[in-house]
Amino acid sequence: MKSYPMSKRITEDLQSVESGLIEAVSSPRGILSEIALDTLTAGGKRLRPALVLICGQAGDYSSQRLLPAAVAVELVHTASLVHDDILDRAVIRRGAPTVYAAWGERMASAAGDFLFAKAFECLAGLSDPAALVALSDAAVALCLGEFEQMQTAHLPHQSVEGYLGKIERKTAALFAACCRLGGILAGADEPEIEALEKYGYDLGIAFQIYDDILDFTGGAALGKPTGTDLRDGTVTMPMLYAMDELKESRALVAVIEALNPDDREVFHAIELVERSCALDRAKAQARSFVDRAIAVAGGLSNQAVAKQLSTIGEFVIDRYS
Ligand code: FPP
Ligand code: MG
């Protein structure tokens, strides 16, 4: 996977995020702390902490204030993945066994809760109510988005608007909160904070659309199996477009409705989607959300921040090319 170029200050502070993450979950020592440490050091793009730090340059940059928030957002993100893997019964993530696969459902659930609680312990240390509101609102949105995804699984007749609403909650709300947190903790003006948040929403939507494309095209580089959404009955943008183009093909409807589709059905559905224009249409949508995000960033008073946010935008839709 590609990485994204960062300024010296952000690169250095991202290294401090690594030690902050380890410190955050190291006590009290015990199995939960060890699982959390293993999970946090198993890789990850650290995109969300990077957003907090970059957006923290939109006002008075303070590593002391920004680092606990950067650590907290990565902890919430990791907690959500641990829980997501339980719900999806996923056994591989980032090329390694998930906590669910290695430790079972009950330990994974406890480890996810531990990571989540540690995130708020970290952020609470800043005694900034606006920051706490930003992250807790995003955490609530994540739960709602994930629940909505569960409720709509295996339903073949869904809309692009419905899909966008779900990913706004499931993914974009945390991206938006990262950007908002950076602005809040740097004491940026309210209109600037709102612009940062808007950037985060559009970036997060593009990120999830692209993630959903990679579920069809990703291959081994992804570190998780392809076709997972199809096996879970999760209807994403490429599937919606393929259903539209192929007039609700019987094979696609069947794979969405199947509770346990076999490999043959899944591979056939992937082939149908790949042969249609669905992936190109979804890529164009991801591109247009990134363009919107970059345009919003362009209106910020600090053009150096806008430039870094634009680099992140390009990275999000070009992660594996
Ligand atoms: C991964 O997406 C999962 C999410 C973006 C959100 C998961 C949210 C929860 C489980 C809600 C509760 C959690 C907390 C701690 C607030 P994906 O399944 O599309 O990506 P994947 O292919 O990497 O699994
Ligand atoms: Mg998942």
XYZ file of C-alpha atoms and ligand atoms in Angstrom:
346
model
C 0.000 0.000 0.000
C 1.162 3.539 -0.716
C 1.777 5.953 2.131
C 1.089 9.666 2.213
C 3.827 12.344 2.353
C 3.727 14.467 5.516
C 5.515 17.556 6.776
C 8.363 17.049 9.295
C 6.240 18.255 12.221
C 3.337 15.936 11.424
C 5.702 12.995 10.798
C 7.324 13.547 14.183
C 4.009 13.909 15.969
C 2.688 10.762 14.260
C 5.631 8.947 15.850
C 4.527 10.332 19.220
C 1.030 9.005 18.435
C 2.567 5.510 18.234
C 4.066 5.827 21.720
C 0.863 7.488 22.956
C -1.194 4.524 21.734
C 1.080 2.055 23.510
C 1.041 4.111 26.700
C -2.742 4.517 26.592
C -3.465 0.787 26.712
C -0.497 -0.403 28.771
C -2.227 -0.123 32.114
C -3.570 -1.909 33.982
C -1.354 -4.723 32.719
C -3.182 -7.901 31.817
C -4.719 -9.801 28.930
C -6.907 -6.932 27.725
C -3.933 -4.618 27.610
C -1.920 -7.231 25.683
C -4.657 -7.832 23.132
C -5.061 -4.077 22.690
C -1.293 -3.634 22.214
C -1.132 -6.458 19.659
C -4.038 -5.009 17.725
C -2.697 -1.470 17.726
C 0.760 -2.534 16.582
C -0.551 -4.823 13.807
C -0.487 -1.953 11.281
C -2.892 0.731 10.191
C -2.566 3.842 8.102
C -3.017 6.248 11.053
C -5.068 8.373 8.692
C -7.429 9.593 11.421
C -4.648 10.787 13.773
C -2.979 12.457 10.769
C -6.213 14.361 10.085
C -6.379 15.606 13.692
C -2.791 16.849 13.475
C -3.041 18.412 10.019
C -6.274 20.199 10.911
C -4.621 21.307 14.151
C -2.468 23.589 11.994
C -5.547 25.630 11.095
C -5.054 27.551 14.369
C -2.393 27.543 17.084
C -0.730 24.140 16.760
C -0.148 22.533 20.146
C 1.242 18.989 20.202
C 0.328 18.791 23.870
C -3.361 19.328 23.083
C -3.533 17.534 19.746
C -1.712 14.302 20.592
C -4.243 12.949 23.137
C -7.005 13.554 20.571
C -4.991 11.925 17.788
C -4.480 8.883 20.026
C -8.157 8.857 21.053
C -9.493 8.768 17.463
C -7.236 5.837 16.550
C -8.419 4.012 19.682
C -12.087 4.542 18.760
C -11.360 3.413 15.197
C -9.540 0.277 16.393
C -12.295 -0.488 18.920
C -14.862 -0.223 16.132
C -12.890 -2.634 13.917
C -12.613 -5.179 16.744
C -16.384 -5.006 17.219
C -17.013 -4.997 13.469
C -15.005 -8.208 13.090
C -17.144 -9.882 15.766
C -20.338 -8.852 13.977
C -18.960 -9.925 10.579
C -17.370 -13.120 11.975
C -14.226 -11.918 10.153
C -11.094 -13.977 10.727
C -8.408 -11.965 8.881
C -7.618 -8.259 9.042
C -4.389 -6.519 8.016
C -3.058 -9.921 7.003
C -3.340 -11.351 10.539
C -6.009 -13.187 12.578
C -8.625 -10.826 14.014
C -9.046 -10.567 17.788
C -12.324 -12.436 17.298
C -10.539 -15.321 15.537
C -7.621 -15.445 17.956
C -9.481 -14.960 21.243
C -13.147 -15.639 20.601
C -16.196 -13.431 20.785
C -16.291 -12.669 24.516
C -12.640 -11.626 24.807
C -12.875 -9.628 21.567
C -15.922 -7.808 22.886
C -14.109 -6.991 26.155
C -10.973 -5.858 24.266
C -13.057 -3.622 21.979
C -14.736 -2.040 24.999
C -11.348 -1.570 26.684
C -9.980 0.272 23.625
C -13.133 2.393 23.455
C -12.976 3.316 27.158
C -9.276 4.156 26.862
C -10.062 6.548 24.013
C -12.323 8.612 26.242
C -9.894 8.421 29.169
C -7.294 9.953 26.864
C -9.533 12.690 25.546
C -11.007 13.499 28.962
C -7.496 14.452 30.126
C -7.808 17.589 27.978
C -10.863 18.826 29.950
C -12.365 20.211 26.744
C -16.128 19.605 26.596
C -16.383 20.541 22.888
C -13.763 17.919 22.038
C -15.607 15.289 24.080
C -18.881 16.156 22.345
C -17.234 15.869 18.900
C -15.869 12.376 19.555
C -18.883 11.035 21.438
C -21.257 12.246 18.683
C -19.115 10.408 16.142
C -19.097 7.236 18.272
C -22.897 7.311 18.436
C -23.059 7.788 14.650
C -20.742 4.797 14.150
C -23.048 2.585 16.187
C -26.124 3.794 14.268
C -24.432 3.292 10.896
C -23.251 -0.188 11.783
C -26.695 -1.116 13.092
C -28.378 0.209 9.952
C -25.983 -1.867 7.860
C -26.999 -4.954 9.841
C -30.677 -4.151 9.441
C -30.413 -3.737 5.681
C -28.150 -6.754 5.061
C -29.453 -9.245 2.463
C -32.025 -6.751 1.118
C -31.541 -6.468 -2.650
C -33.665 -3.356 -3.247
C -31.728 -0.460 -1.788
C -30.934 3.060 -2.958
C -27.693 4.975 -3.449
C -29.076 7.641 -1.067
C -29.648 5.002 1.625
C -26.129 3.657 1.105
C -24.626 7.159 1.363
C -26.545 7.796 4.610
C -25.192 4.591 6.109
C -21.568 5.264 5.200
C -21.889 8.858 6.371
C -22.629 7.480 9.849
C -20.480 4.342 9.768
C -17.304 5.979 8.435
C -17.512 9.659 7.513
C -18.690 10.849 10.949
C -15.365 9.785 12.519
C -13.326 11.405 9.720
C -15.357 14.607 10.227
C -14.829 14.435 14.000
C -11.048 14.076 13.515
C -10.959 17.250 11.452
C -13.300 19.086 13.828
C -11.160 18.006 16.818
C -8.023 19.386 15.166
C -9.751 22.732 14.614
C -11.273 22.877 18.116
C -8.032 22.025 19.897
C -6.091 24.577 17.857
C -8.642 27.272 18.760
C -9.571 27.864 15.092
C -12.540 30.140 14.225
C -15.952 28.457 14.040
C -16.327 28.856 10.222
C -12.904 27.244 9.772
C -13.859 24.386 12.116
C -17.035 23.859 10.097
C -15.082 23.812 6.837
C -12.666 21.249 8.300
C -15.598 19.112 9.400
C -17.220 19.335 5.960
C -13.927 18.299 4.375
C -13.819 15.313 6.745
C -17.338 14.195 5.802
C -16.676 14.250 2.070
C -13.283 12.596 2.517
C -14.810 9.885 4.710
C -17.533 9.136 2.181
C -14.941 8.863 -0.609
C -12.829 6.616 1.630
C -15.685 4.187 2.275
C -16.801 4.103 -1.380
C -13.224 3.254 -2.305
C -13.023 0.650 0.471
C -16.166 -0.924 -0.955
C -14.618 -0.950 -4.439
C -11.525 -2.664 -3.005
C -13.776 -5.398 -1.643
C -14.231 -6.396 -5.314
C -10.791 -5.561 -6.710
C -8.382 -5.526 -3.744
C -6.686 -8.924 -3.943
C -3.955 -10.011 -1.520
C -2.635 -6.461 -0.929
C -5.769 -5.690 1.091
C -4.815 -7.932 4.021
C -8.431 -9.144 4.176
C -10.346 -11.432 1.803
C -12.141 -9.956 -1.201
C -15.885 -10.489 -1.579
C -16.505 -10.094 2.154
C -19.372 -7.638 1.633
C -21.041 -10.074 -0.776
C -20.720 -12.910 1.734
C -22.201 -10.686 4.468
C -25.070 -9.486 2.267
C -23.809 -5.885 2.560
C -25.025 -3.975 -0.484
C -22.445 -1.349 -1.446
C -22.159 1.203 -4.249
C -20.596 -1.120 -6.899
C -23.379 -3.643 -6.270
C -26.085 -0.946 -6.470
C -24.744 0.253 -9.823
C -24.364 -3.287 -11.155
C -27.954 -4.085 -10.116
C -29.112 -0.958 -11.910
C -27.180 -1.756 -15.098
C -27.991 -5.465 -15.197
C -31.685 -4.877 -14.432
C -31.498 -6.618 -11.059
C -29.771 -9.723 -12.433
C -31.070 -12.909 -10.816
C -27.524 -14.002 -9.873
C -26.866 -10.724 -8.045
C -30.195 -10.759 -6.215
C -29.549 -14.374 -5.195
C -26.085 -13.667 -3.779
C -27.387 -10.699 -1.745
C -30.280 -12.717 -0.358
C -28.227 -15.840 0.404
C -27.282 -16.174 4.072
C -24.266 -18.331 3.176
C -23.416 -17.946 -0.516
C -20.836 -20.456 -1.765
C -17.547 -19.427 -3.442
C -18.929 -20.118 -6.915
C -21.862 -17.723 -6.390
C -19.612 -15.035 -4.903
C -16.998 -15.260 -7.686
C -19.709 -15.177 -10.341
C -21.212 -12.052 -8.762
C -17.766 -10.392 -8.594
C -17.283 -11.216 -12.282
C -20.652 -9.693 -13.189
C -19.828 -6.514 -11.280
C -16.352 -6.351 -12.835
C -17.755 -6.768 -16.352
C -20.286 -3.985 -15.821
C -19.589 -0.243 -15.561
C -20.335 -0.348 -11.821
C -16.737 -0.101 -10.562
C -15.961 2.822 -12.886
C -19.134 4.599 -11.814
C -18.289 4.061 -8.134
C -14.719 5.295 -8.713
C -16.126 8.419 -10.374
C -18.353 9.009 -7.331
C -15.406 8.578 -4.931
C -13.456 11.028 -7.113
C -16.241 13.598 -6.979
C -16.454 13.416 -3.158
C -12.666 13.900 -2.977
C -12.943 16.860 -5.353
C -15.628 18.374 -3.127
C -13.443 17.825 -0.044
C -10.439 19.434 -1.744
C -12.567 22.391 -2.854
C -13.756 22.982 0.734
C -10.167 22.747 1.994
C -9.189 25.291 -0.665
C -11.351 27.878 1.145
C -9.333 27.606 4.385
C -7.281 30.625 5.358
C -4.133 28.508 5.790
C -3.194 27.276 2.313
C -0.445 25.000 3.652
C -3.171 23.064 5.516
C -5.330 23.013 2.367
C -2.441 21.516 0.409
C -1.840 18.740 2.952
C -5.561 17.954 3.063
C -5.591 17.762 -0.714
C -2.685 15.255 -0.599
C -4.665 13.110 1.837
C -7.657 13.298 -0.520
C -5.608 11.917 -3.410
C -4.182 9.176 -1.180
C -7.637 8.019 -0.118
C -8.699 7.154 -3.669
C -5.294 5.939 -4.834
C -4.263 3.706 -1.928
C -3.324 0.612 -3.894
C -2.627 1.789 -7.431
C -15.531 -1.141 9.190
O -16.208 -0.996 7.984
C -16.362 -0.710 10.355
C -16.781 0.552 10.644
C -16.396 1.683 9.778
C -17.613 0.898 11.825
C -17.873 -0.189 12.822
C -18.715 0.312 13.954
C -19.171 -0.424 14.973
C -18.890 -1.886 15.103
C -19.998 0.277 15.996
C -19.567 0.247 17.405
C -18.167 0.575 17.710
C -17.619 1.610 18.435
C -16.400 1.357 19.251
C -18.126 3.006 18.445
P -16.300 -2.175 6.923
O -16.939 -3.361 7.548
O -16.914 -1.618 5.696
O -14.760 -2.413 6.620
P -13.914 -3.748 6.677
O -14.057 -4.349 5.325
O -12.511 -3.263 6.922
O -14.442 -4.607 7.772
Mg -16.334 -5.211 8.212
